[in-house]
GROMACS .gro file of N, CA and C in nm:
model
  258
    1UNK      N    1  -2.746   0.893   3.158
    1UNK     CA    2  -2.594   0.893   3.101
    1UNK      C    3  -2.562   0.757   3.077
    2UNK      N    4  -2.628   0.645   3.181
    2UNK     CA    5  -2.588   0.495   3.166
    2UNK      C    6  -2.654   0.440   3.046
    3UNK      N    7  -2.769   0.455   3.041
    3UNK     CA    8  -2.874   0.398   2.884
    3UNK      C    9  -2.808   0.469   2.765
    4UNK      N   10  -2.758   0.598   2.802
    4UNK     CA   11  -2.696   0.625   2.638
    4UNK      C   12  -2.552   0.539   2.590
    5UNK      N   13  -2.496   0.533   2.748
    5UNK     CA   14  -2.368   0.441   2.692
    5UNK      C   15  -2.337   0.319   2.680
    6UNK      N   16  -2.457   0.201   2.763
    6UNK     CA   17  -2.498   0.096   2.708
    6UNK      C   18  -2.550   0.090   2.587
    7UNK      N   19  -2.656   0.186   2.490
    7UNK     CA   20  -2.665   0.190   2.357
    7UNK      C   21  -2.602   0.200   2.284
    8UNK      N   22  -2.508   0.266   2.274
    8UNK     CA   23  -2.373   0.332   2.217
    8UNK      C   24  -2.296   0.210   2.209
    9UNK      N   25  -2.266   0.147   2.305
    9UNK     CA   26  -2.166   0.028   2.352
    9UNK      C   27  -2.208  -0.133   2.264
   10UNK      N   28  -2.371  -0.144   2.332
   10UNK     CA   29  -2.406  -0.230   2.263
   10UNK      C   30  -2.519  -0.257   2.138
   11UNK      N   31  -2.567  -0.134   2.107
   11UNK     CA   32  -2.683  -0.164   1.979
   11UNK      C   33  -2.644  -0.050   1.873
   12UNK      N   34  -2.581   0.046   1.872
   12UNK     CA   35  -2.519   0.158   1.781
   12UNK      C   36  -2.458   0.080   1.714
   13UNK      N   37  -2.436   0.091   1.569
   13UNK     CA   38  -2.321   0.016   1.443
   13UNK      C   39  -2.217   0.111   1.423
   14UNK      N   40  -2.087   0.111   1.463
   14UNK     CA   41  -2.031   0.267   1.346
   14UNK      C   42  -1.968   0.194   1.249
   15UNK      N   43  -2.018   0.314   1.184
   15UNK     CA   44  -1.936   0.329   1.038
   15UNK      C   45  -1.756   0.299   1.021
   16UNK      N   46  -1.767   0.329   1.156
   16UNK     CA   47  -1.558   0.338   1.131
   16UNK      C   48  -1.521   0.224   1.218
   17UNK      N   49  -1.614   0.120   1.198
   17UNK     CA   50  -1.557  -0.030   1.260
   17UNK      C   51  -1.678  -0.119   1.174
   18UNK      N   52  -1.676  -0.099   1.067
   18UNK     CA   53  -1.753  -0.166   0.932
   18UNK      C   54  -1.914  -0.142   0.991
   19UNK      N   55  -1.919  -0.095   1.054
   19UNK     CA   56  -2.069  -0.148   1.120
   19UNK      C   57  -2.158  -0.242   1.237
   20UNK      N   58  -2.029  -0.321   1.270
   20UNK     CA   59  -2.043  -0.323   1.435
   20UNK      C   60  -2.045  -0.261   1.536
   21UNK      N   61  -2.084  -0.315   1.649
   21UNK     CA   62  -2.090  -0.241   1.769
   21UNK      C   63  -1.938  -0.187   1.867
   22UNK      N   64  -1.912  -0.153   1.975
   22UNK     CA   65  -1.730  -0.142   1.999
   22UNK      C   66  -1.773  -0.233   2.074
   23UNK      N   67  -1.860  -0.287   2.178
   23UNK     CA   68  -1.878  -0.427   2.221
   23UNK      C   69  -1.822  -0.545   2.170
   24UNK      N   70  -1.933  -0.525   2.000
   24UNK     CA   71  -1.836  -0.687   1.933
   24UNK      C   72  -1.721  -0.629   1.905
   25UNK      N   73  -1.596  -0.528   1.890
   25UNK     CA   74  -1.512  -0.506   1.862
   25UNK      C   75  -1.449  -0.552   1.928
   26UNK      N   76  -1.409  -0.522   2.065
   26UNK     CA   77  -1.397  -0.562   2.176
   26UNK      C   78  -1.351  -0.694   2.279
   27UNK      N   79  -1.472  -0.761   2.224
   27UNK     CA   80  -1.510  -0.869   2.251
   27UNK      C   81  -1.447  -0.987   2.129
   28UNK      N   82  -1.381  -0.928   1.977
   28UNK     CA   83  -1.301  -1.035   1.931
   28UNK      C   84  -1.437  -1.121   1.820
   29UNK      N   85  -1.587  -1.028   1.822
   29UNK     CA   86  -1.644  -1.091   1.732
   29UNK      C   87  -1.675  -0.982   1.653
   30UNK      N   88  -1.631  -0.941   1.617
   30UNK     CA   89  -1.597  -0.835   1.481
   30UNK      C   90  -1.613  -0.865   1.369
   31UNK      N   91  -1.466  -0.939   1.346
   31UNK     CA   92  -1.429  -1.030   1.298
   31UNK      C   93  -1.538  -1.129   1.202
   32UNK      N   94  -1.511  -1.191   1.310
   32UNK     CA   95  -1.644  -1.296   1.208
   32UNK      C   96  -1.749  -1.286   1.188
   33UNK      N   97  -1.789  -1.158   1.248
   33UNK     CA   98  -1.886  -1.089   1.213
   33UNK      C   99  -1.925  -1.049   1.059
   34UNK      N  100  -1.783  -0.957   1.048
   34UNK     CA  101  -1.737  -0.874   0.892
   34UNK      C  102  -1.718  -0.992   0.825
   35UNK      N  103  -1.642  -1.132   0.851
   35UNK     CA  104  -1.599  -1.288   0.729
   35UNK      C  105  -1.751  -1.273   0.685
   36UNK      N  106  -1.872  -1.295   0.743
   36UNK     CA  107  -1.997  -1.338   0.768
   36UNK      C  108  -2.064  -1.221   0.617
   37UNK      N  109  -2.051  -1.119   0.663
   37UNK     CA  110  -2.105  -0.999   0.547
   37UNK      C  111  -2.063  -1.018   0.437
   38UNK      N  112  -1.897  -1.081   0.398
   38UNK     CA  113  -1.844  -1.068   0.355
   38UNK      C  114  -1.910  -1.196   0.227
   39UNK      N  115  -1.934  -1.276   0.325
   39UNK     CA  116  -2.002  -1.402   0.229
   39UNK      C  117  -2.075  -1.430   0.169
   40UNK      N  118  -2.162  -1.367   0.198
   40UNK     CA  119  -2.322  -1.335   0.183
   40UNK      C  120  -2.272  -1.183   0.060
   41UNK      N  121  -2.233  -1.075   0.054
   41UNK     CA  122  -2.211  -1.010  -0.027
   41UNK      C  123  -2.182  -1.098  -0.120
   42UNK      N  124  -2.079  -1.172  -0.137
   42UNK     CA  125  -1.977  -1.233  -0.287
   42UNK      C  126  -2.095  -1.340  -0.338
   43UNK      N  127  -2.115  -1.429  -0.220
   43UNK     CA  128  -2.245  -1.497  -0.328
   43UNK      C  129  -2.390  -1.414  -0.355
   44UNK      N  130  -2.362  -1.358  -0.323
   44UNK     CA  131  -2.518  -1.221  -0.389
   44UNK      C  132  -2.468  -1.165  -0.524
   45UNK      N  133  -2.378  -1.137  -0.514
   45UNK     CA  134  -2.247  -1.105  -0.673
   45UNK      C  135  -2.270  -1.229  -0.767
   46UNK      N  136  -2.205  -1.347  -0.671
   46UNK     CA  137  -2.220  -1.462  -0.775
   46UNK      C  138  -2.364  -1.496  -0.792
   47UNK      N  139  -2.444  -1.478  -0.797
   47UNK     CA  140  -2.606  -1.480  -0.767
   47UNK      C  141  -2.622  -1.420  -0.872
   48UNK      N  142  -2.611  -1.275  -0.869
   48UNK     CA  143  -2.671  -1.193  -0.966
   48UNK      C  144  -2.542  -1.038  -0.993
   49UNK      N  145  -2.460  -1.144  -1.107
   49UNK     CA  146  -2.310  -1.024  -1.109
   49UNK      C  147  -2.418  -0.926  -1.196
   50UNK      N  148  -2.488  -0.895  -1.264
   50UNK     CA  149  -2.556  -0.794  -1.322
   50UNK      C  150  -2.569  -0.658  -1.230
   51UNK      N  151  -2.591  -0.741  -1.137
   51UNK     CA  152  -2.650  -0.603  -0.998
   51UNK      C  153  -2.539  -0.547  -0.963
   52UNK      N  154  -2.435  -0.587  -0.990
   52UNK     CA  155  -2.255  -0.580  -0.936
   52UNK      C  156  -2.171  -0.493  -1.071
   53UNK      N  157  -2.143  -0.353  -1.027
   53UNK     CA  158  -2.079  -0.288  -1.094
   53UNK      C  159  -1.914  -0.265  -1.096
   54UNK      N  160  -1.880  -0.301  -0.959
   54UNK     CA  161  -1.770  -0.318  -0.880
   54UNK      C  162  -1.752  -0.405  -0.817
   55UNK      N  163  -1.640  -0.446  -0.760
   55UNK     CA  164  -1.607  -0.581  -0.623
   55UNK      C  165  -1.775  -0.502  -0.552
   56UNK      N  166  -1.734  -0.627  -0.419
   56UNK     CA  167  -1.804  -0.588  -0.286
   56UNK      C  168  -1.752  -0.471  -0.229
   57UNK      N  169  -1.827  -0.502  -0.092
   57UNK     CA  170  -1.753  -0.364   0.011
   57UNK      C  171  -1.686  -0.457   0.025
   58UNK      N  172  -1.526  -0.394   0.150
   58UNK     CA  173  -1.456  -0.435   0.224
   58UNK      C  174  -1.514  -0.451   0.359
   59UNK      N  175  -1.516  -0.532   0.388
   59UNK     CA  176  -1.584  -0.613   0.542
   59UNK      C  177  -1.445  -0.544   0.644
   60UNK      N  178  -1.325  -0.573   0.582
   60UNK     CA  179  -1.194  -0.646   0.709
   60UNK      C  180  -1.168  -0.525   0.810
   61UNK      N  181  -1.173  -0.541   0.924
   61UNK     CA  182  -1.193  -0.427   1.038
   61UNK      C  183  -1.067  -0.416   1.043
   62UNK      N  184  -1.044  -0.239   1.054
   62UNK     CA  185  -0.953  -0.169   1.075
   62UNK      C  186  -0.846  -0.213   1.170
   63UNK      N  187  -0.701  -0.194   1.143
   63UNK     CA  188  -0.596  -0.224   1.253
   63UNK      C  189  -0.605  -0.181   1.347
   64UNK      N  190  -0.679  -0.003   1.365
   64UNK     CA  191  -0.645   0.062   1.454
   64UNK      C  192  -0.785   0.147   1.447
   65UNK      N  193  -0.834   0.224   1.602
   65UNK     CA  194  -0.918   0.275   1.597
   65UNK      C  195  -0.880   0.341   1.678
   66UNK      N  196  -0.897   0.493   1.651
   66UNK     CA  197  -0.888   0.559   1.742
   66UNK      C  198  -1.078   0.713   1.729
   67UNK      N  199  -1.093   0.740   1.877
   67UNK     CA  200  -1.167   0.841   1.887
   67UNK      C  201  -1.129   0.999   1.849
   68UNK      N  202  -1.001   0.956   1.923
   68UNK     CA  203  -0.935   1.118   1.903
   68UNK      C  204  -0.788   1.089   1.877
   69UNK      N  205  -0.757   1.062   1.792
   69UNK     CA  206  -0.601   1.009   1.777
   69UNK      C  207  -0.550   1.118   1.809
   70UNK      N  208  -0.427   1.103   1.920
   70UNK     CA  209  -0.305   1.209   1.907
   70UNK      C  210  -0.270   1.242   1.761
   71UNK      N  211  -0.202   1.377   1.790
   71UNK     CA  212  -0.090   1.377   1.664
   71UNK      C  213   0.012   1.323   1.700
   72UNK      N  214   0.078   1.303   1.529
   72UNK     CA  215   0.210   1.214   1.585
   72UNK      C  216   0.321   1.309   1.561
   73UNK      N  217   0.285   1.437   1.564
   73UNK     CA  218   0.409   1.496   1.675
   73UNK      C  219   0.311   1.665   1.738
   74UNK      N  220   0.462   1.632   1.855
   74UNK     CA  221   0.321   1.723   1.979
   74UNK      C  222   0.327   1.863   1.921
   75UNK      N  223   0.244   1.923   1.994
   75UNK     CA  224   0.187   2.064   1.949
   75UNK      C  225   0.310   2.161   2.021
   76UNK      N  226   0.340   2.218   1.895
   76UNK     CA  227   0.513   2.320   1.915
   76UNK      C  228   0.478   2.378   2.065
   77UNK      N  229   0.331   2.427   2.102
   77UNK     CA  230   0.330   2.515   2.198
   77UNK      C  231   0.316   2.425   2.292
   78UNK      N  232   0.249   2.312   2.298
   78UNK     CA  233   0.239   2.241   2.430
   78UNK      C  234   0.367   2.151   2.443
   79UNK      N  235   0.466   2.181   2.389
   79UNK     CA  236   0.633   2.091   2.408
   79UNK      C  237   0.690   2.222   2.475
   80UNK      N  238   0.663   2.348   2.438
   80UNK     CA  239   0.741   2.461   2.558
   80UNK      C  240   0.760   2.462   2.663
   81UNK      N  241   0.902   2.410   2.781
   81UNK     CA  242   0.896   2.426   2.860
   81UNK      C  243   0.805   2.528   2.960
   82UNK      N  244   0.816   2.444   3.107
   82UNK     CA  245   0.679   2.572   3.174
   82UNK      C  246   0.793   2.626   3.295
   83UNK      N  247   0.741   2.747   3.301
   83UNK     CA  248   0.820   2.846   3.359
   83UNK      C  249   0.720   2.854   3.496
   84UNK      N  250   0.830   2.927   3.617
   84UNK     CA  251   0.774   2.955   3.718
   84UNK      C  252   0.712   3.083   3.734
   85UNK      N  253   0.588   3.052   3.808
   85UNK     CA  254   0.513   3.213   3.772
   85UNK      C  255   0.602   3.252   3.943
   86UNK      N  256   0.639   3.411   3.875
   86UNK     CA  257   0.690   3.458   4.032
   86UNK      C  258   0.628   3.548   4.105
   0.00000   0.00000   0.00000
């Protein structure tokens, strides 16, 4: 399990966080990595504009990232008061 967790956090690039690792995201390196990617894409677009039909990919990091985001409103069933068993 520890090998999987190490791979997941340090090697696997996640699409939800713009193809950086969770470690890069948590350490603060993701913004610089994504800025460098944006620069590379823009230079390629300027060098070969006919290859680009639209703007380049947005490499901005999302403000918030969740694995399982809690619901905005509590589940009405879970909000019911607990009763004592008799």
